[in-house]
Short mmCIF file of C-alpha atoms in Angstrom, two decimals:
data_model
loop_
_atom_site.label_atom_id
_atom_site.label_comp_id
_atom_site.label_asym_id
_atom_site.label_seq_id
_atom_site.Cartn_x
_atom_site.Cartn_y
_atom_site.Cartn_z
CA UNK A 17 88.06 46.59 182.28
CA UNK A 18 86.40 44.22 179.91
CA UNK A 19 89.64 42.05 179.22
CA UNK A 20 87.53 38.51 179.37
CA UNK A 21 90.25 36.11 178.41
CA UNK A 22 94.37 36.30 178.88
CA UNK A 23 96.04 33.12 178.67
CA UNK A 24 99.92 32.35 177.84
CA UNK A 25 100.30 29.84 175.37
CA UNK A 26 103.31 28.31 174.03
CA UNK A 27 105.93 31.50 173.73
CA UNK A 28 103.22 33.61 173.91
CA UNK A 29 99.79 34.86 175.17
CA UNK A 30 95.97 35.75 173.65
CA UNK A 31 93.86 38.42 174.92
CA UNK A 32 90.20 39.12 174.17
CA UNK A 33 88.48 42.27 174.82
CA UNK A 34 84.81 43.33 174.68
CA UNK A 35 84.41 47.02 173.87
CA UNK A 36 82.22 48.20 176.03
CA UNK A 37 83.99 51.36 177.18
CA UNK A 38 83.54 54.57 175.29
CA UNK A 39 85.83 56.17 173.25
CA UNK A 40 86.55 58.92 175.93
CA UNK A 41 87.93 56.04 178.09
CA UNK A 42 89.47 54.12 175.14
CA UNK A 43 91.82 57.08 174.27
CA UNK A 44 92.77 57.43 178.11
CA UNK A 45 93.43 52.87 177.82
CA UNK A 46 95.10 52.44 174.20
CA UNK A 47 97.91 55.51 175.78
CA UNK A 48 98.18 56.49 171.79
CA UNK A 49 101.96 57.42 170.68
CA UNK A 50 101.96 60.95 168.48
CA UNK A 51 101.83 58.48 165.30
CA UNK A 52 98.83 56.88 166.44
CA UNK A 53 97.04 60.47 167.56
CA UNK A 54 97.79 61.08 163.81
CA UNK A 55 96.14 57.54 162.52
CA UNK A 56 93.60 58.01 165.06
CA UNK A 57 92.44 61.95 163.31
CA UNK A 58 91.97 60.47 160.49
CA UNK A 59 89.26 57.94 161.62
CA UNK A 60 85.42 58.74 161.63
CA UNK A 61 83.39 55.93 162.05
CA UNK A 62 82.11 55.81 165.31
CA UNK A 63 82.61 52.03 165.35
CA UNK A 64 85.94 51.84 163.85
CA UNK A 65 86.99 53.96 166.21
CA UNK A 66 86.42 52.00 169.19
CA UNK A 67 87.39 49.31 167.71
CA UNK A 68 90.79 50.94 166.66
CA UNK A 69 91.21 52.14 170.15
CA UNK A 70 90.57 49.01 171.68
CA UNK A 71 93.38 47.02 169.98
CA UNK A 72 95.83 49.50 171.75
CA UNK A 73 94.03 49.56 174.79
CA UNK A 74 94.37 45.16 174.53
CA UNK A 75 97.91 45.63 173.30
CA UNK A 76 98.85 47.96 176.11
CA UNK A 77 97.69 44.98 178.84
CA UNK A 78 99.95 42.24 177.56
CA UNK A 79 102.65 44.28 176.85
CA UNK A 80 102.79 47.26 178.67
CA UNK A 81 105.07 49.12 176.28
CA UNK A 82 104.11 52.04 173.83
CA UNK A 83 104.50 50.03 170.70
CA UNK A 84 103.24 50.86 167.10
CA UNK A 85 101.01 48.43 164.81
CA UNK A 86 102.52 48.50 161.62
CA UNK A 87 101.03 46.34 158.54
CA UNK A 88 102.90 44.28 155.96
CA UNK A 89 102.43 45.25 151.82
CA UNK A 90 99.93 41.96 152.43
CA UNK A 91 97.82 43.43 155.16
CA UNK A 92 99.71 41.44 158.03
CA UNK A 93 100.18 42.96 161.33
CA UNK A 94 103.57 44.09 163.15
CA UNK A 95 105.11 45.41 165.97
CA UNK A 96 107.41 48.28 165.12
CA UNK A 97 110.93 47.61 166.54
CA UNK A 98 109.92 44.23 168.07
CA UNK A 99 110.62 40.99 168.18
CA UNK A 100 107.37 39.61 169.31
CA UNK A 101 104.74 38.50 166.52
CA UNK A 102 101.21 39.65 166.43
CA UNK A 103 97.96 38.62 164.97
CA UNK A 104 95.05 40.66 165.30
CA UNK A 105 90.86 39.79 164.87
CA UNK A 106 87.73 41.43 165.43
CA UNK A 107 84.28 40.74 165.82
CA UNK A 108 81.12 43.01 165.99
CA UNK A 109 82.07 44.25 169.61
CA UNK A 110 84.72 41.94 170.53
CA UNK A 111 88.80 42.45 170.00
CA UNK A 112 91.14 39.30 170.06
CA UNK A 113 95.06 39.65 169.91
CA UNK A 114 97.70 36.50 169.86
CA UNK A 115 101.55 37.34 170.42
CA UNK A 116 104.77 34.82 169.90
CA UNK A 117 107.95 34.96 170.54
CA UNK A 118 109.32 32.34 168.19
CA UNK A 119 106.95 31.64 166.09
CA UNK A 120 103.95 33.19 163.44
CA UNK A 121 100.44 33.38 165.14
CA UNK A 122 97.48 33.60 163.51
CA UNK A 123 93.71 33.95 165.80
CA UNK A 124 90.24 34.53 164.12
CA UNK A 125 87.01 35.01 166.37
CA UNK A 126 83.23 35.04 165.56
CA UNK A 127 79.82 35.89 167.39
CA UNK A 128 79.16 32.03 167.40
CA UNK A 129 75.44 33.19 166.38
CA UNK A 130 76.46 33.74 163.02
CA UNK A 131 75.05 31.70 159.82
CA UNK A 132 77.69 30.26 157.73
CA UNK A 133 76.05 27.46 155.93
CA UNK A 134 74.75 28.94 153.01
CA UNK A 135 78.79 29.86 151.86
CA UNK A 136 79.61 26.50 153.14
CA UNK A 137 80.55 25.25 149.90
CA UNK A 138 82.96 28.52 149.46
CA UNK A 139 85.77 27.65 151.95
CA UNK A 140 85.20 23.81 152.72
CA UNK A 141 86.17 20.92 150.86
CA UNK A 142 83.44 18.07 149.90
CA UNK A 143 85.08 16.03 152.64
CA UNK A 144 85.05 19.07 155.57
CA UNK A 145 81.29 19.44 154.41
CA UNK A 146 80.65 15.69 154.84
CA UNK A 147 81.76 16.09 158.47
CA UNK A 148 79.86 19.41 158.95
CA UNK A 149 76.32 17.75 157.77
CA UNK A 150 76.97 14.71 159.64
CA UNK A 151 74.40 15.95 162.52
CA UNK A 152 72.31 18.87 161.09
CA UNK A 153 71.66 20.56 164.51
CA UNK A 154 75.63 20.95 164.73
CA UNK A 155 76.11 21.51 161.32
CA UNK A 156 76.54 25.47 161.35
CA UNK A 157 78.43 25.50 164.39
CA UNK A 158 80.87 23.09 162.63
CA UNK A 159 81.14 25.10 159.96
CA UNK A 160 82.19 28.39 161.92
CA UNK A 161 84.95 26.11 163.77
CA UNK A 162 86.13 25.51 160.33
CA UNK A 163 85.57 28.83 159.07
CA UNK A 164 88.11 30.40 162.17
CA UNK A 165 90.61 27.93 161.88
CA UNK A 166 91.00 28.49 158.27
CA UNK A 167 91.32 31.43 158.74
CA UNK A 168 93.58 31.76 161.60
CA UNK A 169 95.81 29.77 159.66
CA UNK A 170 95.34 32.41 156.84
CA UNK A 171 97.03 34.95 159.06
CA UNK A 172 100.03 32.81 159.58
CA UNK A 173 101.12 32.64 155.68
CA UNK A 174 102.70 34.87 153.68
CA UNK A 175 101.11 33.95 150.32
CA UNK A 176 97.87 35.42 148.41
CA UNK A 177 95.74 34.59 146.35
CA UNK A 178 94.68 31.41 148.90
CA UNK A 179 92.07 28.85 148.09
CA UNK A 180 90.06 28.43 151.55
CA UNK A 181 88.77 25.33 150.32
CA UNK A 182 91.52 23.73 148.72
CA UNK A 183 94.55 25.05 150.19
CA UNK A 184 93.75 24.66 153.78
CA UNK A 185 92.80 21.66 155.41
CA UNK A 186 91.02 21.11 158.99
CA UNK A 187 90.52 17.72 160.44
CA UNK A 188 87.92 18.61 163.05
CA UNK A 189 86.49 15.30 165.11
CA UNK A 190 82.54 15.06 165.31
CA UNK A 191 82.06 16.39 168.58
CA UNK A 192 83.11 20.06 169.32
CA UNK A 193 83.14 20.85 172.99
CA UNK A 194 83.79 23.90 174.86
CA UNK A 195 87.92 24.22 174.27
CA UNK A 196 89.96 21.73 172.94
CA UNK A 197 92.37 21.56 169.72
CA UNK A 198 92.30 19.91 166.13
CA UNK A 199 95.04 19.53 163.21
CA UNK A 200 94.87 21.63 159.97
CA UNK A 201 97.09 21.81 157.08
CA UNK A 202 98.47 24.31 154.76
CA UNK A 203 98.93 22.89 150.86
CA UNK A 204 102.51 24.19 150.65
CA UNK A 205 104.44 23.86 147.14
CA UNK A 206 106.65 21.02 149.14
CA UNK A 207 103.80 19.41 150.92
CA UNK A 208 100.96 19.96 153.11
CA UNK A 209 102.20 21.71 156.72
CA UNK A 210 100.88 20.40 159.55
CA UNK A 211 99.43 23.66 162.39
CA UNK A 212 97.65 22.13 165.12
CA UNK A 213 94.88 24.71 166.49
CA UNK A 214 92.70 25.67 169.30
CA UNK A 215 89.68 26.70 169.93
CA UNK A 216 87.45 28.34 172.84
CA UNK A 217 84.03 29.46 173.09
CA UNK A 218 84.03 32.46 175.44
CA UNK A 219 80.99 34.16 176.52
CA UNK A 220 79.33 34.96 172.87
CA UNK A 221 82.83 34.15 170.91
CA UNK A 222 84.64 31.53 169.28
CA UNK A 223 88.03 31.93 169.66
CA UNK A 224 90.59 29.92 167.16
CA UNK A 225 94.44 30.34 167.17
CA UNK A 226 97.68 28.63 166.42
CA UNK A 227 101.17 29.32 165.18
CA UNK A 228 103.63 28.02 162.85
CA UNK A 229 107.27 27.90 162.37
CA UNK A 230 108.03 30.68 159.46
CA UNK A 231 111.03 28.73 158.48
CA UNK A 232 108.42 26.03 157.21
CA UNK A 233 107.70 28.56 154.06
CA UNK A 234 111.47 28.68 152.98
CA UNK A 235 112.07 24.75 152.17
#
Protein backbone atom coordinates (compact mmCIF):
# COMPACT_ATOMS: atom_id res chain seq x y z
CA UNK A 1 0.00 0.00 0.00
CA UNK A 2 1.78 3.07 -1.18
CA UNK A 3 0.63 5.36 1.83
CA UNK A 4 4.34 7.10 2.19
CA UNK A 5 3.59 9.67 4.82
CA UNK A 6 0.77 9.74 7.85
CA UNK A 7 1.50 12.06 10.51
CA UNK A 8 -1.03 13.69 13.21
CA UNK A 9 -0.62 17.21 13.47
CA UNK A 10 -2.25 19.59 15.68
CA UNK A 11 -6.16 18.25 15.78
CA UNK A 12 -5.51 16.47 12.91
CA UNK A 13 -3.45 14.25 10.51
CA UNK A 14 -1.88 14.40 6.61
CA UNK A 15 -1.60 11.50 4.43
CA UNK A 16 0.25 11.17 1.13
CA UNK A 17 -0.28 8.53 -1.32
CA UNK A 18 1.58 7.49 -4.50
CA UNK A 19 -0.72 5.85 -7.03
CA UNK A 20 0.85 3.14 -8.07
CA UNK A 21 -1.94 0.56 -7.82
CA UNK A 22 -4.29 0.05 -10.70
CA UNK A 23 -7.61 0.99 -10.93
CA UNK A 24 -8.86 -2.68 -10.43
CA UNK A 25 -7.26 -2.44 -6.93
CA UNK A 26 -8.20 1.25 -6.39
CA UNK A 27 -11.99 0.45 -6.65
CA UNK A 28 -11.50 -2.64 -4.21
CA UNK A 29 -9.24 0.43 -1.62
CA UNK A 30 -11.42 3.75 -2.06
CA UNK A 31 -14.73 1.04 -0.82
CA UNK A 32 -16.96 3.62 -3.14
CA UNK A 33 -20.57 4.44 -1.51
CA UNK A 34 -23.54 4.03 -4.38
CA UNK A 35 -23.06 8.00 -4.84
CA UNK A 36 -19.56 7.66 -5.58
CA UNK A 37 -20.14 4.37 -8.07
CA UNK A 38 -22.38 7.05 -9.74
CA UNK A 39 -19.50 9.98 -9.79
CA UNK A 40 -17.11 7.36 -10.52
CA UNK A 41 -19.37 6.19 -14.19
CA UNK A 42 -19.13 9.24 -15.20
CA UNK A 43 -15.27 9.52 -15.28
CA UNK A 44 -13.08 8.51 -18.37
CA UNK A 45 -9.77 9.60 -18.19
CA UNK A 46 -7.63 6.94 -17.37
CA UNK A 47 -5.63 9.26 -15.12
CA UNK A 48 -8.37 11.01 -13.44
CA UNK A 49 -9.57 8.01 -12.57
CA UNK A 50 -6.89 6.79 -10.48
CA UNK A 51 -6.42 9.70 -9.20
CA UNK A 52 -10.19 10.00 -8.15
CA UNK A 53 -9.97 6.59 -6.70
CA UNK A 54 -7.04 7.19 -4.81
CA UNK A 55 -8.38 10.11 -2.70
CA UNK A 56 -10.99 7.56 -1.32
CA UNK A 57 -8.69 4.89 -1.08
CA UNK A 58 -6.28 7.80 1.23
CA UNK A 59 -9.49 8.96 2.87
CA UNK A 60 -10.58 5.48 3.78
CA UNK A 61 -6.95 4.97 5.84
CA UNK A 62 -7.29 7.94 8.14
CA UNK A 63 -10.69 7.63 8.66
CA UNK A 64 -11.98 4.42 8.19
CA UNK A 65 -15.59 5.48 7.66
CA UNK A 66 -17.61 5.51 4.29
CA UNK A 67 -17.74 9.23 3.99
CA UNK A 68 -18.67 11.38 0.86
CA UNK A 69 -16.43 14.35 -0.65
CA UNK A 70 -18.66 17.02 -1.24
CA UNK A 71 -17.39 20.54 -2.77
CA UNK A 72 -18.33 24.06 -1.72
CA UNK A 73 -20.09 26.67 -4.63
CA UNK A 74 -16.09 27.84 -4.45
CA UNK A 75 -14.55 24.52 -5.28
CA UNK A 76 -13.60 23.72 -1.50
CA UNK A 77 -13.70 20.28 -0.26
CA UNK A 78 -16.11 18.63 2.48
CA UNK A 79 -17.00 15.82 4.33
CA UNK A 80 -20.69 15.07 4.09
CA UNK A 81 -22.22 14.83 7.61
CA UNK A 82 -18.87 15.53 9.36
CA UNK A 83 -17.31 17.51 11.53
CA UNK A 84 -13.78 17.01 10.50
CA UNK A 85 -12.25 19.52 7.80
CA UNK A 86 -10.54 18.42 4.70
CA UNK A 87 -8.16 19.74 2.19
CA UNK A 88 -7.27 17.86 -0.72
CA UNK A 89 -3.96 18.15 -3.45
CA UNK A 90 -2.59 16.30 -6.18
CA UNK A 91 0.38 15.95 -8.06
CA UNK A 92 1.24 14.01 -11.33
CA UNK A 93 1.10 10.56 -9.45
CA UNK A 94 1.02 11.58 -5.97
CA UNK A 95 -2.34 12.25 -3.63
CA UNK A 96 -1.99 14.41 -0.37
CA UNK A 97 -5.00 14.85 2.13
CA UNK A 98 -4.91 17.16 5.53
CA UNK A 99 -7.92 16.73 8.11
CA UNK A 100 -8.78 19.09 11.37
CA UNK A 101 -10.86 18.94 13.86
CA UNK A 102 -11.03 22.55 14.94
CA UNK A 103 -9.69 24.30 12.56
CA UNK A 104 -9.51 25.04 8.34
CA UNK A 105 -6.57 23.12 6.64
CA UNK A 106 -5.22 23.86 3.61
CA UNK A 107 -1.99 21.34 1.95
CA UNK A 108 -0.53 21.83 -1.63
CA UNK A 109 2.23 19.34 -3.00
CA UNK A 110 4.56 19.46 -6.09
CA UNK A 111 7.07 17.04 -7.99
CA UNK A 112 9.93 19.28 -6.52
CA UNK A 113 11.44 18.87 -10.23
CA UNK A 114 9.18 21.31 -11.48
CA UNK A 115 10.29 24.87 -13.08
CA UNK A 116 8.59 27.74 -11.56
CA UNK A 117 10.83 30.62 -12.22
CA UNK A 118 9.77 31.84 -15.35
CA UNK A 119 5.97 32.74 -13.56
CA UNK A 120 7.95 33.88 -10.65
CA UNK A 121 6.90 37.31 -11.00
CA UNK A 122 3.04 35.99 -11.17
CA UNK A 123 2.51 34.95 -7.49
CA UNK A 124 5.56 36.59 -5.59
CA UNK A 125 6.02 39.93 -4.40
CA UNK A 126 9.35 42.03 -5.38
CA UNK A 127 10.44 41.34 -1.83
CA UNK A 128 9.62 37.20 -1.88
CA UNK A 129 11.60 37.37 -5.30
CA UNK A 130 14.53 39.22 -3.66
CA UNK A 131 14.81 36.28 -1.24
CA UNK A 132 14.24 33.63 -3.99
CA UNK A 133 17.33 35.09 -6.25
CA UNK A 134 19.43 35.55 -3.33
CA UNK A 135 21.48 32.19 -4.30
CA UNK A 136 20.62 31.27 -7.95
CA UNK A 137 21.24 27.46 -7.53
CA UNK A 138 18.31 27.60 -4.81
CA UNK A 139 16.41 30.00 -6.48
CA UNK A 140 13.66 27.64 -8.14
CA UNK A 141 13.42 25.49 -5.29
CA UNK A 142 12.58 28.66 -3.26
CA UNK A 143 10.18 29.57 -5.42
CA UNK A 144 8.11 26.19 -5.34
CA UNK A 145 8.26 26.49 -1.32
CA UNK A 146 6.57 29.71 -1.93
CA UNK A 147 4.46 28.62 -4.63
CA UNK A 148 2.82 25.58 -2.06
CA UNK A 149 2.51 27.64 0.79
CA UNK A 150 0.59 30.19 -1.04
CA UNK A 151 -1.28 28.09 -2.05
CA UNK A 152 -2.04 25.95 0.83
CA UNK A 153 -3.06 28.98 2.41
CA UNK A 154 -5.38 29.52 -0.66
CA UNK A 155 -7.34 26.48 0.37
CA UNK A 156 -7.92 27.77 3.82
CA UNK A 157 -9.97 31.08 2.70
CA UNK A 158 -13.16 31.51 1.68
CA UNK A 159 -12.69 34.50 -0.68
CA UNK A 160 -12.03 34.66 -4.66
CA UNK A 161 -10.76 36.50 -6.79
CA UNK A 162 -7.14 36.27 -4.65
CA UNK A 163 -4.01 38.11 -5.62
CA UNK A 164 -1.11 35.38 -5.07
CA UNK A 165 1.27 38.04 -5.05
CA UNK A 166 -0.23 40.63 -3.12
CA UNK A 167 -2.64 39.09 -0.91
CA UNK A 168 -0.55 36.40 0.53
CA UNK A 169 2.55 36.81 2.19
CA UNK A 170 5.42 34.08 3.03
CA UNK A 171 8.39 34.93 5.10
CA UNK A 172 10.58 31.99 4.15
CA UNK A 173 14.37 32.18 5.84
CA UNK A 174 17.35 31.63 3.28
CA UNK A 175 18.03 28.20 3.93
CA UNK A 176 15.29 25.54 3.22
CA UNK A 177 16.09 22.19 4.70
CA UNK A 178 14.41 18.96 4.57
CA UNK A 179 11.12 19.79 7.02
CA UNK A 180 10.76 22.62 9.02
CA UNK A 181 8.03 25.57 9.18
CA UNK A 182 7.82 29.38 8.14
CA UNK A 183 5.10 32.28 8.78
CA UNK A 184 2.76 33.53 5.97
CA UNK A 185 0.06 35.98 5.97
CA UNK A 186 -3.28 36.48 4.53
CA UNK A 187 -4.12 40.46 3.58
CA UNK A 188 -7.50 40.32 5.35
CA UNK A 189 -9.89 43.54 5.10
CA UNK A 190 -8.96 43.99 9.09
CA UNK A 191 -5.33 43.18 8.78
CA UNK A 192 -2.91 40.74 7.62
CA UNK A 193 -3.57 37.02 9.44
CA UNK A 194 -0.82 35.41 10.60
CA UNK A 195 -0.82 31.01 9.39
CA UNK A 196 2.35 29.56 10.28
CA UNK A 197 3.17 26.55 7.74
CA UNK A 198 5.10 23.47 7.15
CA UNK A 199 6.80 21.94 4.83
CA UNK A 200 8.38 18.36 3.91
CA UNK A 201 10.16 17.02 1.07
CA UNK A 202 9.14 13.37 0.76
CA UNK A 203 10.58 11.08 -1.68
CA UNK A 204 9.95 13.24 -5.09
CA UNK A 205 7.31 15.73 -3.22
CA UNK A 206 7.08 18.85 -1.46
CA UNK A 207 4.61 18.76 0.92
CA UNK A 208 3.18 22.29 2.45
CA UNK A 209 0.23 22.54 4.96
CA UNK A 210 -1.24 24.61 7.71
CA UNK A 211 -4.55 25.64 9.19
CA UNK A 212 -6.29 28.59 10.40
CA UNK A 213 -8.93 29.52 12.77
CA UNK A 214 -12.22 30.23 10.44
CA UNK A 215 -13.46 32.58 13.03
CA UNK A 216 -10.42 34.86 11.90
CA UNK A 217 -12.61 35.70 8.54
CA UNK A 218 -15.70 36.99 10.59
CA UNK A 219 -13.97 40.08 12.56
Amino acid sequence: MPLILRENIGNGEIGLWKVSEEIETLLLLAKLSDPDIITYSGITAIHRKKEWLATRALLNELIPEQLLIKYHIDGRPYLENCSTNISISHSTGYIAIILQSASIPGIDIELIARKVGKVGSRFLSSDELAVCNEEAELSNHRMLVHWCAKEAIYKMVPFSNIEFATDIRILLNSSVEDSGSFQGFFNYKSGPIPIILYYRMVSEVLVVWGWVDEVKFHI
